[in-house]
């Protein structure tokens, strides 16, 4: 496995390796089983698998979150190699944002203004869209792999890729979960043992909503209240629970078609997000 | 020569034609000798030459200017074929900006806020950057060709391409001029005979500045006054005359290195822009 630091080196490493397809798994490092499941999906479909590892400063709204974001490059490189990655692209911030950098890709509307956009501010999704476009243009993959946990981010990337006509297919892989259901996240390592125990309320809240939909409840106000009850019983600080269209993130008042329940909570200093697709007709 | 209307058709037409290089000449149609000089440059360097013809609504700040912009597609297609274009890409606005389109590429700073950015508003260069990125991603050319007349637009595109890492080389070709020096522009057809006669003041003003620099004048205030005198003597309404760095468009007070004199005037209802590179050391 090769580790490259510059876009020029990445392109050189990919030259002549495109015939059987290139798959890109964009990450911020601190790899866990969720990332590795994306690598396995890429490995199954692509002759060459590229993983990017870049803690993108422009998408962090809180300097403390950026500073505390786990950085474990040596271990990440070892796990990537073991999982079958061919090329790790691990640029510096100066490589991605050289002096004089002045360009931003923005997606406007409810999709970027609601939920994570409202909580984290407009710059968050601008940072995401811009860095993902840069990574896609650097590797020009046939397919890029994302985890379903970051549903709104995926919807923003999907919109940006469609709008600008970026020649790439997107694959969204199921959220990887611990045995008790907690979505795997690089931020989970920051939870204390006591917080980790309470964090199970997050997947339980989603399960409670899914069960309620299966029982025939369609009113989002009722469904949101069910989730909030579970989250608040575990003493988490709820930032939002919302039921939205999975592509547009427009609010859904009454579930009649595809819908997503999405939530964000804080446990101590750690912010967790999760979501579940709701299928009123039965999955 | 093929004329295609959709990005999918363009990609299909380009499949298998990439080995000897693809050159893209982006235009808004109403072709004149300036556009054809770009085609010749592309023809000399590329196995396949694509010309896009798209009057991009998002970069027009004045609805009347958009409505009055000359549209001569039948004649354009004939001239493109004669000049050696292989594929004309002439999409509709609905193909470029389908329902739900929400993405914008912005370049921030003096480069987009000054001169044309100040006159035409922030949306102008957002519209330019976004549509050029879309055209580049649709054709994925090895090289794209622009005319030097739109110097600030070229600088914005250059910044965007460098920042995002778009895999394309940019070639800037000299401004094509009528025998009396007036820069060729699709908008020139709107000039009355009397306005056309006065319009020669534009290249004369640039020549006067170039001559003054050759005589050793370095102070931009003096140089701008020289240009304004020529323009005002011809009774043109001067929007701006400025001396700036050719890449950053930062003001240059005293010419010591590369500099550009750029100007915009109105003659009746028609707006004209032009510029000249200033080389204090002698060209």
PDB file of C-alpha atoms in Angstrom, chain A residues 7 11 96 98-109 130 133-134 137-138 140 156 159-167, chain B residues 7 11 96 98-109 130 133-134 137-138 140 156 159-167:
ATOM      1  CA  UNK A   7      -2.652  15.619  -5.273  1.00  0.00           C
ATOM      2  CA  UNK A  11      -2.662  11.274  -9.671  1.00  0.00           C
ATOM      3  CA  UNK A  96      -5.587  21.175   0.299  1.00  0.00           C
ATOM      4  CA  UNK A  98      -2.710  26.622  -0.184  1.00  0.00           C
ATOM      5  CA  UNK A  99      -2.050  30.335   0.356  1.00  0.00           C
ATOM      6  CA  UNK A 100      -4.576  32.416  -1.523  1.00  0.00           C
ATOM      7  CA  UNK A 101      -7.224  29.681  -1.594  1.00  0.00           C
ATOM      8  CA  UNK A 102     -10.506  31.498  -2.192  1.00  0.00           C
ATOM      9  CA  UNK A 103     -13.063  29.062  -3.621  1.00  0.00           C
ATOM     10  CA  UNK A 104     -16.141  27.657  -1.923  1.00  0.00           C
ATOM     11  CA  UNK A 105     -18.822  25.273  -3.112  1.00  0.00           C
ATOM     12  CA  UNK A 106     -22.182  25.970  -1.483  1.00  0.00           C
ATOM     13  CA  UNK A 107     -25.453  24.119  -1.624  1.00  0.00           C
ATOM     14  CA  UNK A 108     -28.321  26.423  -0.700  1.00  0.00           C
ATOM     15  CA  UNK A 109     -31.727  25.817   0.795  1.00  0.00           C
ATOM     16  CA  UNK A 130     -15.826  22.008  -0.998  1.00  0.00           C
ATOM     17  CA  UNK A 133     -15.416  18.095  -4.479  1.00  0.00           C
ATOM     18  CA  UNK A 134     -11.652  18.563  -4.098  1.00  0.00           C
ATOM     19  CA  UNK A 137     -11.421  15.892  -8.476  1.00  0.00           C
ATOM     20  CA  UNK A 138      -8.096  14.729  -7.025  1.00  0.00           C
ATOM     21  CA  UNK A 140     -11.537  11.089 -10.123  1.00  0.00           C
ATOM     22  CA  UNK A 156     -25.556  17.532   0.382  1.00  0.00           C
ATOM     23  CA  UNK A 159     -27.003  17.327  -4.546  1.00  0.00           C
ATOM     24  CA  UNK A 160     -23.592  18.894  -5.285  1.00  0.00           C
ATOM     25  CA  UNK A 161     -22.482  15.965  -7.452  1.00  0.00           C
ATOM     26  CA  UNK A 162     -25.750  16.027  -9.422  1.00  0.00           C
ATOM     27  CA  UNK A 163     -25.800  19.827  -9.782  1.00  0.00           C
ATOM     28  CA  UNK A 164     -22.218  20.204 -10.937  1.00  0.00           C
ATOM     29  CA  UNK A 165     -22.207  16.979 -12.956  1.00  0.00           C
ATOM     30  CA  UNK A 166     -19.244  15.435 -11.157  1.00  0.00           C
ATOM     31  CA  UNK A 167     -18.622  12.165 -13.003  1.00  0.00           C
TER      32      UNK A 167
ATOM     33  CA  UNK B   7     -24.207  16.325 -20.881  1.00  0.00           C
ATOM     34  CA  UNK B  11     -19.877  12.360 -22.838  1.00  0.00           C
ATOM     35  CA  UNK B  96     -27.647  22.996 -17.092  1.00  0.00           C
ATOM     36  CA  UNK B  98     -32.541  21.389 -13.668  1.00  0.00           C
ATOM     37  CA  UNK B  99     -35.328  21.769 -11.091  1.00  0.00           C
ATOM     38  CA  UNK B 100     -33.880  21.792  -7.591  1.00  0.00           C
ATOM     39  CA  UNK B 101     -30.450  23.016  -8.684  1.00  0.00           C
ATOM     40  CA  UNK B 102     -28.895  24.515  -5.561  1.00  0.00           C
ATOM     41  CA  UNK B 103     -25.094  24.573  -5.940  1.00  0.00           C
ATOM     42  CA  UNK B 104     -22.856  27.583  -6.418  1.00  0.00           C
ATOM     43  CA  UNK B 105     -19.118  27.922  -6.774  1.00  0.00           C
ATOM     44  CA  UNK B 106     -17.817  31.208  -5.369  1.00  0.00           C
ATOM     45  CA  UNK B 107     -14.409  32.786  -5.435  1.00  0.00           C
ATOM     46  CA  UNK B 108     -14.067  35.343  -2.643  1.00  0.00           C
ATOM     47  CA  UNK B 109     -11.960  38.446  -2.240  1.00  0.00           C
ATOM     48  CA  UNK B 130     -20.309  27.730 -11.542  1.00  0.00           C
ATOM     49  CA  UNK B 133     -16.915  24.335 -13.658  1.00  0.00           C
ATOM     50  CA  UNK B 134     -19.999  22.561 -15.014  1.00  0.00           C
ATOM     51  CA  UNK B 137     -16.784  18.619 -15.704  1.00  0.00           C
ATOM     52  CA  UNK B 138     -19.103  17.852 -18.624  1.00  0.00           C
ATOM     53  CA  UNK B 140     -13.319  16.949 -18.996  1.00  0.00           C
ATOM     54  CA  UNK B 156     -11.501  33.991 -11.562  1.00  0.00           C
ATOM     55  CA  UNK B 159      -8.256  30.715  -9.282  1.00  0.00           C
ATOM     56  CA  UNK B 160     -11.220  28.318  -9.192  1.00  0.00           C
ATOM     57  CA  UNK B 161      -9.440  25.682 -11.274  1.00  0.00           C
ATOM     58  CA  UNK B 162      -6.322  25.883  -9.089  1.00  0.00           C
ATOM     59  CA  UNK B 163      -8.259  25.929  -5.802  1.00  0.00           C
ATOM     60  CA  UNK B 164     -10.515  22.987  -6.616  1.00  0.00           C
ATOM     61  CA  UNK B 165      -7.852  21.070  -8.514  1.00  0.00           C
ATOM     62  CA  UNK B 166      -9.856  20.770 -11.726  1.00  0.00           C
ATOM     63  CA  UNK B 167      -7.672  18.639 -14.012  1.00  0.00           C
TER      64      UNK B 167
END
